[in-house]
Tab-separated table of C-alpha atoms in Angstrom:
chain	number	residue	atom	x	y	z
A	1	MET	CA	0.000	0.000	0.000
A	2	LYS	CA	2.914	2.353	0.549
A	3	LYS	CA	3.617	2.381	-3.182
A	4	ILE	CA	0.030	3.403	-3.923
A	5	PHE	CA	0.147	6.074	-1.226
A	6	LEU	CA	3.315	7.408	-2.855
A	7	PHE	CA	1.662	7.252	-6.277
A	8	HIS	CA	-1.265	9.312	-4.994
A	9	LEU	CA	1.074	11.911	-3.498
A	10	LEU	CA	3.166	12.212	-6.657
A	11	LEU	CA	0.012	12.481	-8.742
A	12	VAL	CA	-1.917	15.026	-6.695
A	13	CYS	CA	0.692	17.347	-5.166
A	14	PRO	CA	2.266	18.828	-8.314
A	15	VAL	CA	-1.079	19.077	-10.126
A	16	ILE	CA	-2.876	20.966	-7.347
A	17	PHE	CA	0.114	23.218	-6.708
A	18	LEU	CA	0.421	24.142	-10.388
A	19	ILE	CA	-3.301	24.861	-10.706
A	20	TRP	CA	-3.134	27.532	-8.024
A	21	TYR	CA	0.353	28.752	-8.893
A	22	ILE	CA	-0.222	29.123	-12.649
A	23	VAL	CA	-3.984	29.324	-13.245
A	24	PHE	CA	-5.292	31.223	-10.179
A	25	PRO	CA	-2.377	33.238	-8.681
A	26	ASN	CA	-4.174	36.592	-8.743
A	27	TYR	CA	-7.213	35.115	-7.025
A	28	LEU	CA	-4.933	34.049	-4.166
A	29	TRP	CA	-3.672	37.639	-3.959
A	30	LEU	CA	-7.252	38.923	-3.869
A	31	LEU	CA	-8.228	36.572	-1.032
A	32	GLU	CA	-5.274	37.715	1.066
A	33	GLY	CA	-6.025	41.385	0.464
A	34	ASN	CA	-9.651	41.030	1.542
A	35	SER	CA	-8.750	39.091	4.697
A	36	PHE	CA	-7.202	40.105	7.999
A	37	PHE	CA	-5.513	38.424	10.949
A	38	SER	CA	-3.901	39.553	14.167
A	39	PHE	CA	-2.436	37.647	17.097
A	40	THR	CA	-4.015	40.121	19.525
A	41	PRO	CA	-6.534	38.692	22.046
A	42	ASP	CA	-9.347	41.027	20.988
A	43	PHE	CA	-9.242	39.786	17.381
A	44	ALA	CA	-9.241	36.170	18.563
A	45	GLY	CA	-12.151	36.871	20.923
A	46	ILE	CA	-14.268	38.429	18.183
A	47	GLN	CA	-13.560	35.649	15.675
A	48	LEU	CA	-14.169	32.856	18.175
A	49	SER	CA	-17.519	34.390	19.117
A	50	LEU	CA	-18.814	34.127	15.530
A	51	PRO	CA	-20.868	31.114	14.326
A	52	SER	CA	-17.917	29.783	12.318
A	53	ASP	CA	-15.663	30.428	15.383
A	54	TRP	CA	-12.346	28.582	15.259
A	55	ALA	CA	-12.592	27.588	11.585
A	56	GLN	CA	-12.746	31.211	10.428
A	57	TYR	CA	-9.993	32.180	12.863
A	58	VAL	CA	-7.597	29.504	11.595
A	59	GLY	CA	-8.661	30.270	8.015
A	60	ALA	CA	-7.793	33.932	8.551
A	61	TYR	CA	-4.373	32.911	9.841
A	62	LEU	CA	-3.688	30.803	6.741
A	63	LEU	CA	-4.992	33.476	4.350
A	64	GLN	CA	-2.059	35.677	5.389
A	65	PHE	CA	0.256	33.431	3.398
A	66	PHE	CA	-1.773	33.900	0.217
A	67	ARG	CA	0.066	37.200	-0.159
A	68	PHE	CA	2.877	35.177	-1.708
A	69	ARG	CA	2.111	33.066	-4.739
A	70	THR	CA	4.119	30.023	-3.693
A	71	SER	CA	2.928	29.796	-0.093
A	72	GLY	CA	-0.699	30.354	-1.144
A	73	ALA	CA	-0.535	27.499	-3.641
A	74	LEU	CA	1.114	25.278	-1.020
A	75	VAL	CA	-1.674	25.932	1.501
A	76	GLN	CA	-4.362	25.044	-1.037
A	77	MET	CA	-2.405	21.920	-1.964
A	78	LEU	CA	-2.112	20.996	1.722
A	79	PHE	CA	-5.896	21.017	2.128
A	80	VAL	CA	-6.327	18.559	-0.746
A	81	LEU	CA	-3.474	16.445	0.581
A	82	ILE	CA	-5.077	16.107	4.022
A	83	VAL	CA	-8.388	15.014	2.500
A	84	LEU	CA	-6.629	12.516	0.209
A	85	LEU	CA	-4.423	10.932	2.878
A	86	SER	CA	-7.324	10.721	5.323
A	87	ALA	CA	-9.456	8.946	2.728
A	88	ASP	CA	-6.561	6.618	1.871
A	89	CYS	CA	-6.068	5.680	5.521
A	90	ILE	CA	-9.783	5.112	6.148
A	91	ILE	CA	-10.218	2.887	3.086
A	92	ALA	CA	-7.009	0.984	3.815
A	93	ARG	CA	-8.022	0.283	7.422
A	94	LEU	CA	-11.588	-0.719	6.581
A	95	THR	CA	-11.034	-2.854	3.465
A	96	ARG	CA	-7.398	-4.011	3.792
A	97	ASN	CA	-7.429	-3.942	-0.014
A	98	LYS	CA	-4.955	-1.708	-1.810
A	99	GLY	CA	-6.943	-2.139	-5.015
A	100	LEU	CA	-9.765	-0.019	-3.571
A	101	LEU	CA	-7.643	2.980	-2.678
A	102	TRP	CA	-8.790	4.714	-5.878
A	103	LEU	CA	-12.043	5.397	-4.003
A	104	SER	CA	-10.191	8.046	-1.985
A	105	PHE	CA	-10.319	10.312	-5.057
A	106	ILE	CA	-14.101	10.592	-4.802
A	107	PRO	CA	-14.033	12.832	-1.691
A	108	VAL	CA	-11.025	14.625	-3.184
A	109	ILE	CA	-12.880	15.755	-6.304
A	110	TRP	CA	-15.902	16.642	-4.157
A	111	PHE	CA	-13.707	18.815	-1.973
A	112	MET	CA	-11.936	20.421	-4.935
A	113	SER	CA	-15.232	21.275	-6.623
A	114	GLY	CA	-15.958	23.831	-3.903
A	115	GLN	CA	-12.441	24.950	-3.027
A	116	PHE	CA	-12.423	28.009	-5.305
A	117	ALA	CA	-15.565	29.457	-3.721
A	118	ASP	CA	-14.239	28.992	-0.179
A	119	VAL	CA	-13.055	32.585	0.267
A	120	LEU	CA	-12.738	32.391	4.078
A	121	LEU	CA	-11.314	28.832	4.117
A	122	VAL	CA	-14.052	27.819	6.584
A	123	ARG	CA	-15.204	24.948	4.373
A	124	SER	CA	-11.616	23.748	3.920
A	125	MET	CA	-10.993	23.810	7.657
A	126	TRP	CA	-14.118	21.760	8.377
A	127	TRP	CA	-13.290	19.259	5.633
A	128	CYS	CA	-9.761	18.735	6.933
A	129	SER	CA	-10.870	18.567	10.567
A	130	ILE	CA	-13.637	16.048	9.924
A	131	SER	CA	-11.309	13.989	7.714
A	132	ALA	CA	-8.670	13.870	10.436
A	133	VAL	CA	-11.216	12.959	13.140
A	134	LEU	CA	-12.748	10.180	11.015
A	135	THR	CA	-9.279	8.813	10.301
A	136	LEU	CA	-8.492	8.718	14.005
A	137	LEU	CA	-11.814	7.014	14.842
A	138	VAL	CA	-11.383	4.363	12.154
A	139	TRP	CA	-7.846	3.703	13.294
A	140	LEU	CA	-8.993	3.280	16.921
A	141	LEU	CA	-11.865	0.984	15.910
A	142	THR	CA	-9.677	-1.252	13.764
A	143	ILE	CA	-6.485	-1.252	15.808
A	144	ARG	CA	-7.366	-4.503	17.618
A	145	ARG	CA	-8.212	-6.471	14.509
A	146	LYS	CA	-5.824	-9.458	14.675
A	147	ALA	CA	-6.399	-11.132	11.342
A	148	PRO	CA	-6.630	-8.607	8.519
A	149	VAL	CA	-9.197	-9.689	5.987
A	150	ALA	CA	-9.023	-8.097	2.562
A	151	TRP	CA	-12.371	-7.267	1.007
A	152	GLY	CA	-13.143	-7.405	-2.717
A	153	GLU	CA	-9.683	-8.388	-3.959
A	154	ARG	CA	-11.018	-10.519	-6.805
A	155	TYR	CA	-13.481	-7.990	-8.153
A	156	PHE	CA	-12.811	-5.997	-11.322
A	157	PHE	CA	-12.921	-2.707	-9.439
A	158	SER	CA	-9.822	-3.866	-7.533
A	159	SER	CA	-7.807	-4.374	-10.723
A	160	PRO	CA	-4.702	-2.332	-11.661
A	161	PHE	CA	-6.861	-0.335	-14.090
A	162	PHE	CA	-8.869	1.083	-11.202
A	163	THR	CA	-5.796	1.373	-9.001
A	164	TYR	CA	-3.770	3.556	-11.377
A	165	ILE	CA	-5.871	4.729	-14.314
A	166	VAL	CA	-9.115	5.742	-12.576
A	167	PRO	CA	-7.364	8.160	-10.140
A	168	CYS	CA	-5.750	9.852	-13.144
A	169	LEU	CA	-9.112	10.104	-14.904
A	170	LEU	CA	-10.903	11.465	-11.840
A	171	LEU	CA	-8.178	14.014	-11.169
A	172	GLY	CA	-8.091	14.984	-14.839
A	173	PHE	CA	-11.857	15.500	-14.802
A	174	ILE	CA	-11.877	17.835	-11.810
A	175	VAL	CA	-8.815	19.750	-13.062
A	176	TYR	CA	-10.455	20.276	-16.452
A	177	ARG	CA	-13.657	21.408	-14.759
A	178	GLU	CA	-11.870	23.889	-12.499
A	179	VAL	CA	-9.624	25.312	-15.203
A	180	THR	CA	-12.377	25.730	-17.808
A	181	ASP	CA	-15.126	27.014	-15.506
A	182	GLU	CA	-16.171	30.340	-17.058
A	183	LYS	CA	-17.097	32.017	-13.789
A	184	GLN	CA	-13.778	31.101	-12.192
A	185	LYS	CA	-11.839	32.219	-15.274
A	186	GLU	CA	-13.651	35.559	-15.188
A	187	THR	CA	-12.935	35.981	-11.467
A	188	GLU	CA	-9.241	35.257	-12.003
A	189	PHE	CA	-9.092	37.699	-14.931
A	190	ILE	CA	-10.739	40.465	-12.906
A	191	SER	CA	-8.361	39.708	-10.021
A	192	ARG	CA	-5.465	39.956	-12.460
A	193	ILE	CA	-6.569	43.377	-13.719
A	194	ASP	CA	-7.112	44.482	-10.119
A	195	HIS	CA	-3.602	43.302	-9.260
A	196	LEU	CA	-2.143	45.169	-12.249
A	197	ALA	CA	-3.943	48.345	-11.178
A	198	GLU	CA	-2.667	47.947	-7.624
A	199	ASN	CA	0.874	47.721	-9.037
A	200	ARG	CA	0.140	50.649	-11.413
A	201	ASN	CA	0.904	48.579	-14.493
A	202	TRP	CA	-1.373	50.604	-16.772
A	203	ASP	CA	0.126	49.445	-20.072
A	204	ALA	CA	-0.614	45.812	-19.209
A	205	ILE	CA	-4.244	46.687	-18.427
A	206	LEU	CA	-4.719	48.376	-21.794
A	207	GLN	CA	-3.090	45.407	-23.517
A	208	ASN	CA	-5.272	42.803	-21.800
A	209	VAL	CA	-8.675	44.517	-21.733
A	210	THR	CA	-10.494	44.979	-25.041
A	211	PRO	CA	-13.450	47.271	-25.839
A	212	GLU	CA	-15.656	44.196	-26.218
A	213	MET	CA	-14.874	43.209	-22.621
A	214	THR	CA	-15.598	46.633	-21.142
A	215	LYS	CA	-18.970	46.831	-22.865
A	216	LYS	CA	-20.003	43.676	-20.987
A	217	ASN	CA	-18.274	44.294	-17.653
A	218	SER	CA	-18.488	47.671	-15.913
A	219	SER	CA	-15.630	46.812	-13.529
A	220	LEU	CA	-13.220	46.304	-16.413
A	221	LEU	CA	-14.473	49.573	-17.913
A	222	ARG	CA	-13.541	51.501	-14.764
A	223	TRP	CA	-10.043	50.036	-14.639
A	224	THR	CA	-9.552	50.774	-18.330
A	225	LEU	CA	-10.663	54.390	-17.936
A	226	LEU	CA	-8.345	54.719	-14.945
A	227	ALA	CA	-5.467	53.343	-17.025
A	228	LEU	CA	-6.293	55.750	-19.866
A	229	SER	CA	-6.333	58.643	-17.412
A	230	GLU	CA	-2.954	57.660	-15.984
A	231	LYS	CA	-1.488	57.421	-19.486
A	232	GLY	CA	-3.027	60.742	-20.540
A	233	GLN	CA	-5.179	59.026	-23.179
A	234	LEU	CA	-8.657	59.553	-21.714
A	235	PRO	CA	-9.640	62.317	-24.184
A	236	GLU	CA	-8.176	60.247	-27.017
A	237	ARG	CA	-9.664	56.750	-26.591
A	238	MET	CA	-12.424	56.551	-23.956
A	239	PHE	CA	-15.381	56.299	-26.369
A	240	ALA	CA	-13.917	53.113	-27.839
A	241	TYR	CA	-14.680	51.310	-24.558
A	242	GLY	CA	-18.415	51.960	-24.306
A	243	VAL	CA	-18.766	54.761	-21.761
A	244	THR	CA	-22.368	55.785	-21.106
A	245	GLU	CA	-22.326	58.200	-18.138
A	246	PRO	CA	-19.878	60.050	-15.879
A	247	ALA	CA	-20.511	57.445	-13.159
A	248	CYS	CA	-18.407	55.057	-15.267
A	249	PHE	CA	-15.248	56.559	-13.793
A	250	PHE	CA	-15.639	55.296	-10.215
A	251	TYR	CA	-18.214	53.886	-7.772
A	252	GLU	CA	-20.378	56.582	-6.229
A	253	ARG	CA	-21.734	55.666	-2.793
A	254	VAL	CA	-21.635	51.881	-3.332
A	255	ASP	CA	-20.888	50.140	-0.037
A	256	LYS	CA	-19.222	46.970	-1.247
A	257	GLN	CA	-15.670	45.974	-0.444
A	258	PHE	CA	-14.850	45.382	-4.112
A	259	CYS	CA	-16.070	48.868	-5.078
A	260	ARG	CA	-14.277	50.593	-2.214
A	261	ASN	CA	-11.061	48.814	-3.191
A	262	PHE	CA	-11.331	50.297	-6.669
A	263	ASN	CA	-12.066	53.744	-5.269
A	264	MET	CA	-8.831	53.522	-3.280
A	265	GLN	CA	-6.944	53.090	-6.550
A	266	PHE	CA	-8.927	55.907	-8.174
A	267	PHE	CA	-8.200	58.454	-5.442
A	268	ARG	CA	-4.601	57.314	-5.118
A	269	ALA	CA	-4.191	58.144	-8.813
A	270	LEU	CA	-5.710	61.590	-8.215
A	271	GLU	CA	-3.354	62.004	-5.231
A	272	LEU	CA	-6.261	62.655	-2.867
A	273	ASP	CA	-5.069	60.918	0.280
A	274	ASN	CA	-8.028	62.061	2.388
A	275	GLU	CA	-10.453	60.285	0.076
A	276	LEU	CA	-8.149	57.301	-0.157
A	277	LEU	CA	-8.216	57.022	3.638
A	278	HIS	CA	-12.001	57.350	3.705
A	279	ASN	CA	-12.503	54.547	1.172
A	280	ALA	CA	-9.822	52.405	2.815
A	281	PHE	CA	-11.638	52.609	6.160
A	282	GLN	CA	-14.923	51.727	4.434
A	283	ALA	CA	-13.367	48.785	2.584
A	284	GLY	CA	-11.917	47.447	5.827
A	285	ILE	CA	-15.236	47.716	7.643
A	286	LEU	CA	-16.970	45.859	4.813
A	287	SER	CA	-14.528	42.949	5.152
A	288	PRO	CA	-15.836	39.833	6.967
A	289	TYR	CA	-13.131	40.495	9.578
A	290	GLY	CA	-13.884	44.180	10.159
A	291	ASN	CA	-10.542	45.096	8.594
A	292	SER	CA	-8.425	43.952	5.670
A	293	PHE	CA	-4.755	43.758	4.812
A	294	ARG	CA	-5.334	45.687	1.618
A	295	SER	CA	-6.982	48.553	3.478
A	296	MET	CA	-4.235	48.507	6.096
A	297	ARG	CA	-1.498	48.785	3.466
A	298	ALA	CA	-3.339	51.611	1.687
A	299	ILE	CA	-3.793	53.528	4.950
A	300	VAL	CA	-0.125	53.086	5.833
A	301	ASP	CA	0.988	54.389	2.422
A	302	ALA	CA	-1.345	57.397	2.713
A	303	CYS	CA	-0.092	58.153	6.228
A	304	VAL	CA	3.517	58.108	5.036
A	305	HIS	CA	2.610	60.313	2.074
A	306	GLN	CA	0.715	62.822	4.200
A	307	GLY	CA	2.950	62.749	7.257
A	308	ARG	CA	0.294	61.362	9.614
A	309	ASN	CA	2.872	59.797	11.900
A	310	ARG	CA	0.548	59.262	14.869
A	311	MET	CA	-1.866	57.160	12.863
A	312	LEU	CA	1.064	55.434	11.158
A	313	ALA	CA	2.525	54.426	14.528
A	314	LYS	CA	-0.752	52.736	15.479
A	315	TYR	CA	-0.872	50.739	12.245
A	316	VAL	CA	2.757	49.733	12.626
A	317	GLU	CA	1.782	48.163	15.957
A	318	VAL	CA	-1.004	46.288	14.173
A	319	MET	CA	1.453	45.053	11.536
A	320	LYS	CA	3.741	43.654	14.212
A	321	HIS	CA	0.999	41.213	15.249
A	322	THR	CA	0.717	39.654	11.775
A	323	SER	CA	2.851	36.979	10.148
A	324	CYS	CA	3.691	38.498	6.757
A	325	HIS	CA	4.165	42.212	7.484
A	326	THR	CA	6.926	42.115	10.098
A	327	LYS	CA	9.646	43.297	7.693
A	328	GLN	CA	7.510	46.206	6.520
A	329	ALA	CA	6.694	47.049	10.142
A	330	GLN	CA	10.406	47.058	10.961
A	331	LEU	CA	11.191	49.494	8.118
A	332	LEU	CA	8.326	51.774	9.125
A	333	GLY	CA	9.466	51.612	12.733
A	334	GLU	CA	12.905	52.840	11.662
A	335	TYR	CA	11.240	55.637	9.693
A	336	LEU	CA	9.220	56.712	12.745
A	337	ALA	CA	12.301	56.549	14.942
A	338	SER	CA	14.001	59.120	12.722
A	339	ALA	CA	10.947	61.245	11.852
A	340	GLY	CA	9.229	61.149	15.243
A	341	VAL	CA	5.630	60.281	16.060
A	342	GLU	CA	4.296	63.826	15.789
A	343	ASP	CA	2.168	64.622	12.732
A	344	LYS	CA	3.864	66.494	9.901
A	345	ILE	CA	0.894	66.760	7.579
A	346	ASN	CA	1.749	68.142	4.166
A	347	SER	CA	-0.607	70.836	2.889
A	348	GLY	CA	-0.077	70.020	-0.768
A	349	LYS	CA	-2.223	68.793	-3.590
A	350	ASN	CA	-2.779	65.440	-1.866
A	351	THR	CA	-5.296	67.051	0.518
A	352	SER	CA	-8.673	68.585	-0.286
A	353	PRO	CA	-10.787	70.965	1.826
A	354	PHE	CA	-14.008	69.277	0.746
A	355	PHE	CA	-15.507	65.806	0.764
A	356	ILE	CA	-15.477	63.964	-2.558
A	357	GLY	CA	-18.660	61.965	-3.105
A	358	ALA	CA	-21.150	64.260	-1.407
A	359	HIS	CA	-22.051	65.767	-4.786
A	360	PRO	CA	-22.328	64.369	-8.328
A	361	PHE	CA	-19.030	63.395	-9.912
A	362	LEU	CA	-18.845	66.375	-12.269
A	363	SER	CA	-19.482	68.824	-9.421
A	364	ASP	CA	-16.651	67.290	-7.412
A	365	MET	CA	-14.290	67.418	-10.386
A	366	ALA	CA	-15.286	71.046	-11.055
A	367	ARG	CA	-14.302	71.962	-7.498
A	368	MET	CA	-11.083	69.993	-7.901
A	369	VAL	CA	-10.214	71.857	-11.096
A	370	ASP	CA	-11.141	75.183	-9.521
A	371	ARG	CA	-8.684	74.533	-6.690
A	372	TYR	CA	-5.994	72.722	-8.697
A	373	PRO	CA	-6.254	73.871	-12.349
A	374	GLU	CA	-2.838	72.321	-13.043
A	375	ASN	CA	-4.135	68.823	-12.185
A	376	ARG	CA	-4.284	67.312	-15.663
A	377	LYS	CA	-6.200	64.210	-14.551
A	378	ALA	CA	-8.968	66.206	-12.856
A	379	VAL	CA	-9.244	68.455	-15.928
A	380	ASP	CA	-9.621	65.431	-18.197
A	381	TYR	CA	-12.228	63.850	-15.921
A	382	LEU	CA	-14.265	67.064	-15.877
A	383	LEU	CA	-14.116	67.754	-19.611
A	384	CYS	CA	-14.608	64.110	-20.603
A	385	GLY	CA	-17.484	63.820	-18.128
A	386	LEU	CA	-19.186	66.793	-19.777
A	387	LEU	CA	-18.714	65.165	-23.176
A	388	ILE	CA	-20.253	61.926	-21.893
A	389	SER	CA	-23.167	64.004	-20.570
A	390	LYS	CA	-23.459	65.560	-24.065
A	391	ASP	CA	-23.397	69.010	-22.496
A	392	VAL	CA	-21.219	70.623	-25.164
A	393	ASP	CA	-22.149	74.183	-24.186
A	394	LYS	CA	-20.917	73.735	-20.627
A	395	PHE	CA	-17.946	71.821	-22.008
A	396	TYR	CA	-16.924	74.860	-24.041
A	397	LYS	CA	-17.310	77.222	-21.088
A	398	VAL	CA	-14.960	75.115	-18.993
A	399	PHE	CA	-12.665	74.316	-21.910
A	400	SER	CA	-12.181	77.989	-22.820
A	401	LEU	CA	-11.127	78.734	-19.241
A	402	LEU	CA	-8.544	75.967	-19.144
A	403	TYR	CA	-7.123	76.042	-22.682
A	404	LYS	CA	-5.739	79.231	-24.160
A	405	PRO	CA	-6.312	79.812	-27.913
A	406	PHE	CA	-3.487	78.570	-30.169
A	407	SER	CA	-1.680	77.162	-27.115
A	408	VAL	CA	-1.236	73.408	-27.545
A	409	LYS	CA	-2.295	70.540	-29.773
A	410	LEU	CA	-5.750	69.586	-28.561
A	411	PRO	CA	-6.735	66.004	-27.694
A	412	ARG	CA	-8.862	64.191	-30.245
A	413	TYR	CA	-12.246	64.326	-28.510
A	414	TYR	CA	-11.868	68.004	-27.664
A	415	GLU	CA	-11.307	68.748	-31.345
A	416	GLU	CA	-14.323	66.659	-32.287
A	417	ALA	CA	-16.470	68.472	-29.712
A	418	LEU	CA	-15.342	71.857	-31.052
A	419	LEU	CA	-16.442	70.834	-34.546
A	420	VAL	CA	-19.872	69.902	-33.187
A	421	LEU	CA	-20.088	73.317	-31.527
A	422	ALA	CA	-18.884	75.017	-34.702
A	423	THR	CA	-22.033	73.925	-36.523
A	424	GLN	CA	-23.844	76.530	-34.393
A	425	HIS	CA	-20.937	78.863	-33.566
A	426	PRO	CA	-18.434	78.946	-36.482
A	427	ASP	CA	-16.270	81.583	-34.795
A	428	ILE	CA	-15.060	78.955	-32.301
A	429	LEU	CA	-12.696	77.549	-34.909
A	430	ARG	CA	-10.994	80.921	-35.234
A	431	ARG	CA	-9.923	80.748	-31.596
A	432	TYR	CA	-9.189	77.026	-31.566
A	433	PRO	CA	-8.079	75.822	-35.018
A	434	VAL	CA	-8.728	72.144	-35.759
A	435	GLY	CA	-6.651	70.024	-38.134
A	436	GLN	CA	-7.837	69.717	-41.715
A	437	GLU	CA	-7.960	65.923	-41.506
A	438	VAL	CA	-10.355	66.130	-38.558
A	439	VAL	CA	-12.553	68.637	-40.418
A	440	LYS	CA	-12.592	66.350	-43.451
A	441	ASP	CA	-13.606	63.363	-41.304
A	442	PHE	CA	-16.388	65.382	-39.693
A	443	ASN	CA	-17.764	66.416	-43.083
A	444	SER	CA	-17.750	62.770	-44.189
A	445	PHE	CA	-19.501	61.790	-40.958
A	446	HIS	CA	-22.160	64.456	-41.480
A	447	ALA	CA	-22.752	63.295	-45.040
A	448	LEU	CA	-23.370	59.740	-43.841
A	449	LEU	CA	-25.511	60.978	-40.963
A	450	LYS	CA	-27.863	62.733	-43.362
A	451	GLY	CA	-28.442	59.406	-45.092
A	452	GLY	CA	-30.472	58.179	-42.105
A	453	THR	CA	-30.683	54.622	-40.817
A	454	MET	CA	-29.441	53.108	-44.069
A	455	ASN	CA	-25.944	54.436	-43.262
A	456	GLN	CA	-26.081	53.424	-39.591
A	457	LYS	CA	-23.827	50.374	-39.951
A	458	MET	CA	-21.224	52.318	-41.891
A	459	LEU	CA	-21.196	55.003	-39.207
A	460	GLU	CA	-20.692	52.395	-36.499
A	461	ILE	CA	-17.813	50.798	-38.401
A	462	ASN	CA	-15.961	53.936	-39.510
A	463	TYR	CA	-16.576	56.113	-36.440
A	464	ARG	CA	-17.155	53.569	-33.663
A	465	ASP	CA	-14.719	55.256	-31.243
A	466	SER	CA	-15.561	58.889	-32.059
A	467	PHE	CA	-17.361	61.493	-29.987
A	468	TRP	CA	-19.542	62.243	-33.005
A	469	LEU	CA	-21.104	58.785	-33.071
A	470	PHE	CA	-21.702	58.948	-29.324
A	471	TYR	CA	-23.221	62.429	-29.521
A	472	TYR	CA	-25.488	61.949	-32.525
A	473	CYS	CA	-26.233	58.212	-32.550
A	474	MET	CA	-25.860	56.851	-29.026
A	475	LYS	CA	-29.473	55.681	-28.726
A	476	ALA	CA	-29.366	53.935	-32.076
A	477	VAL	CA	-26.058	52.220	-31.270
A	478	LYS	CA	-27.333	51.076	-27.854
A	479	LYS	CA	-30.494	49.645	-29.368
A	480	SER	CA	-28.493	47.809	-32.002
A	481	ALA	CA	-26.201	46.329	-29.370
A	482	GLU	CA	-29.142	45.002	-27.376
A	483	ASN	CA	-30.543	43.305	-30.434
C-alpha cells in the first residue's frame, strides 16, 4: 500500500500546486487582500464568538500566506493532501485492499469542486478537521483487529486499471472542470486586472482589456478608464470602450468591499489621500473580519505620504501582530524613529478641503479643477465627463477657461467636440483651429448621418470610437447592441 500512497502523493501534489500557482495566482492575492488576521486577544475573541468560530480564525491565519504566490498554492495543496491521505487511511483500514484505494479520489474531487468558492477557508478547515477525526476514529476501531481480511480483492474494481488509471481520470476531470469554468476564469481575470492596477501597471491593463470586454463588464471599464487617465489618453480613446455616463469613472456611494477597493486606486491616482483614507476605512469595515490587509497597506501608504505619523505608529503596531508584514513594520518603525511620532501633515495637492462623493461626480471634479487647475487628470475627468453628458455648451465654457487659444495641440475628442459646436458657432474655430484631416472626417460623418438609418452600420464601423457617433447616434447604437 505504501507504493500506492506514494503514487497518490506524486500524482496530486504537483497538479494541485500548479493549478493555483499558474492558473489562479491573482485570485490568491485577492483573497489575502480582503482578509485580515492579528495575534491580539481582541481579534481572537471576536472571531471565536462568531458562528464559524475557530474555523474562520484559523482560516484567517492561513490566508495571510496567500500574499505570496508560492505559499498560497502550497496551503491550497495541503488542504487537498489532508483530504486525500485521510481517505486513503480510512479505506485501507476498513477494506485491507490496496486495489480499492482509488475510491479516496471521490471525496477529493468533491472537496476540490468547492475549493475556489471557499473565500474564508471555513469549508476547507471543516473538511480537513472532519477527515482527520474520522481517520483517528477508524484507526482506533480497527487497531485490535488481529487477522486482517481483505475485502473485494477478486473484483474488477480492484484491478490495476482502477488502481492507477481511474485516479488519473478522476483528477483529470476535476482539473479540467476547475480550469475551464467560465465564472472562475472571469474571477481570475478580474483579479489579475485588479492586481495590475494595484501595481500601477497601466500598459498591461490596456493590452489585456479589449473594448468588447468593457462593454459587458463595468468593472473592467472603470479600470480601463483609470489606465487611460494615468497614461493621458482619456480624451483620445475613452469612447472606444463603451462609456455611457460620468458614473463610469468610479463607484459613487456603493458600499461593497470590491467597489471601495477600486475607489482607493482611483483616489490614489488623483493624489487625494483624504479620500483614499475614507474609502480604505470603508473597505476594511466591509470585510468579513472588520478590517483587511489591503486597506491597512493603503492607509499606511497614505499616512507616510501625508505625514500622519501618529496614525502610522498605530498601524505599525497592528502590523507587528501579523505573520507576513513584520519586515515592513520594521522598516516603518525605523522611519518613525528618525521622523518622530508627531504629525507632519503636508498641505499640498494630496489634501482637499471638501468631501469627494457628497455631490455628483462632475461637481466634485469642477471643485477639484477650480482649486488645482494644473491637475491634468482632474481636468480630463471634468471635460470628458461633460462630453459623456453631451453638455457641449458647458464643455466649451470650462474648456475655454482651461485652454488658451493657439496654445497646444488639442486632444482628439476636444477637437471633435469643437467641430460639433462650430455647426452653431463657427467663430469657435478661429480661436481654436482644428486640423484639416479632422474637419474632413467630420464632413464625411455628417454626409453619412444625413443618409439616415441606411448608413447606420457604416457610421458604427468607420466612427465607432468617435465622440460624433456617441453624440449623434448613441441611442441607435445602444439599441443595435441590445438586439
